[in-house]
XYZ file of C-alpha atoms in Angstrom:
131
model
C -29.986 -40.749 80.473
C -29.452 -44.055 78.622
C -25.983 -45.524 78.527
C -24.486 -45.499 75.028
C -23.624 -48.854 73.543
C -20.043 -49.064 72.365
C -19.516 -51.208 69.287
C -16.548 -53.564 69.190
C -13.654 -52.468 66.988
C -14.142 -52.711 63.249
C -11.352 -55.270 62.961
C -11.648 -58.592 64.752
C -8.509 -60.620 65.277
C -8.685 -64.355 64.847
C -10.704 -66.267 62.299
C -13.723 -64.116 61.426
C -16.982 -65.889 60.772
C -19.284 -65.034 57.897
C -21.594 -63.352 60.407
C -18.832 -61.182 61.870
C -17.634 -60.238 58.373
C -21.169 -59.239 57.404
C -21.522 -57.253 60.621
C -18.294 -55.361 59.910
C -19.329 -54.660 56.309
C -22.787 -53.492 57.392
C -21.367 -51.173 60.043
C -18.875 -49.730 57.577
C -21.586 -49.311 54.950
C -23.959 -47.543 57.349
C -21.214 -45.228 58.514
C -20.137 -44.338 54.980
C -23.705 -44.024 53.647
C -24.104 -40.636 55.304
C -22.705 -37.854 53.077
C -21.380 -35.861 56.036
C -19.521 -38.843 57.481
C -18.117 -39.601 54.027
C -16.842 -36.022 53.780
C -15.245 -36.314 57.223
C -13.574 -39.604 56.234
C -12.288 -38.023 53.020
C -10.777 -35.202 55.082
C -9.187 -37.683 57.508
C -7.600 -39.672 54.667
C -5.001 -36.917 54.399
C -4.186 -37.100 58.110
C -5.528 -36.548 61.626
C -7.943 -33.730 62.318
C -9.680 -31.868 65.110
C -13.450 -31.271 65.250
C -13.136 -27.467 65.010
C -10.789 -27.681 62.006
C -12.997 -30.251 60.281
C -16.086 -28.120 60.934
C -14.431 -25.058 59.385
C -13.085 -27.054 56.426
C -16.454 -28.684 55.696
C -18.673 -25.694 56.518
C -20.478 -27.519 59.323
C -21.144 -26.791 62.979
C -18.718 -28.222 65.535
C -21.587 -30.077 67.205
C -22.607 -31.701 63.917
C -19.025 -32.810 63.208
C -18.597 -34.082 66.776
C -21.781 -36.157 66.499
C -20.619 -37.735 63.246
C -17.126 -38.370 64.650
C -18.728 -40.136 67.614
C -20.615 -42.401 65.220
C -17.431 -43.147 63.266
C -15.545 -43.808 66.511
C -18.275 -46.099 67.861
C -18.135 -48.063 64.589
C -14.376 -48.470 65.027
C -13.533 -46.494 61.884
C -11.781 -43.599 63.633
C -9.975 -43.266 66.941
C -10.004 -40.319 69.302
C -6.855 -39.207 71.122
C -7.213 -36.522 73.801
C -4.595 -33.778 73.526
C -5.073 -31.361 76.374
C -8.394 -29.591 75.792
C -8.701 -30.910 72.234
C -9.305 -34.338 70.776
C -7.483 -35.523 67.671
C -9.319 -37.913 65.359
C -7.742 -40.207 62.818
C -8.650 -43.292 60.836
C -8.194 -46.203 63.204
C -5.975 -48.472 61.130
C -3.488 -47.947 58.281
C -5.064 -50.911 56.447
C -8.405 -49.110 56.524
C -6.779 -45.900 55.266
C -5.235 -47.763 52.327
C -8.500 -49.569 51.592
C -10.552 -46.373 51.667
C -7.989 -44.634 49.464
C -8.143 -47.500 46.956
C -11.943 -47.407 47.037
C -11.954 -43.660 46.423
C -9.484 -44.073 43.551
C -11.737 -46.650 41.894
C -15.014 -44.834 42.526
C -13.676 -41.439 41.492
C -12.075 -42.691 38.282
C -14.327 -40.427 36.235
C -14.071 -39.524 32.575
C -13.704 -35.739 32.746
C -14.918 -35.381 29.154
C -18.209 -37.178 29.856
C -21.223 -34.886 30.262
C -22.636 -34.464 33.754
C -25.831 -36.475 34.095
C -27.206 -34.701 37.170
C -26.730 -30.944 37.337
C -28.421 -30.880 40.768
C -25.913 -33.340 42.235
C -25.095 -32.251 45.824
C -21.619 -33.833 45.852
C -18.979 -31.066 45.991
C -16.966 -30.916 42.774
C -19.085 -33.493 40.949
C -20.837 -31.399 38.313
C -19.019 -28.086 38.582
C -19.539 -25.725 35.681
C -22.863 -27.343 34.784
C -25.037 -25.473 37.246
């Protein structure tokens, strides 16, 4: 079995170079590009969560959620804290939580009166009532 490569934390202390900044942005972008990981991050913005709870909330299998949480953890976006037989996941840094919240606020600033342009949109809540 191959040994998994662990990525360095998302945040680097010291003077970041352009290359390290690009690496961080690329890792964050790849992690957030997956709709399931984005849904998990949205759920974790409101506070820590456990894989079983997240799976139930998002209608996914525990294994699927665990795999995505591992990706997010390896990218340094979330941290895992063992609690007995469970593991609690949360966004790794309050700065990241605030930044993601601000990003969501900007991206989701939608004109509710505007017509939906894609009735087949798979994003939950995006084009409700149009289908």
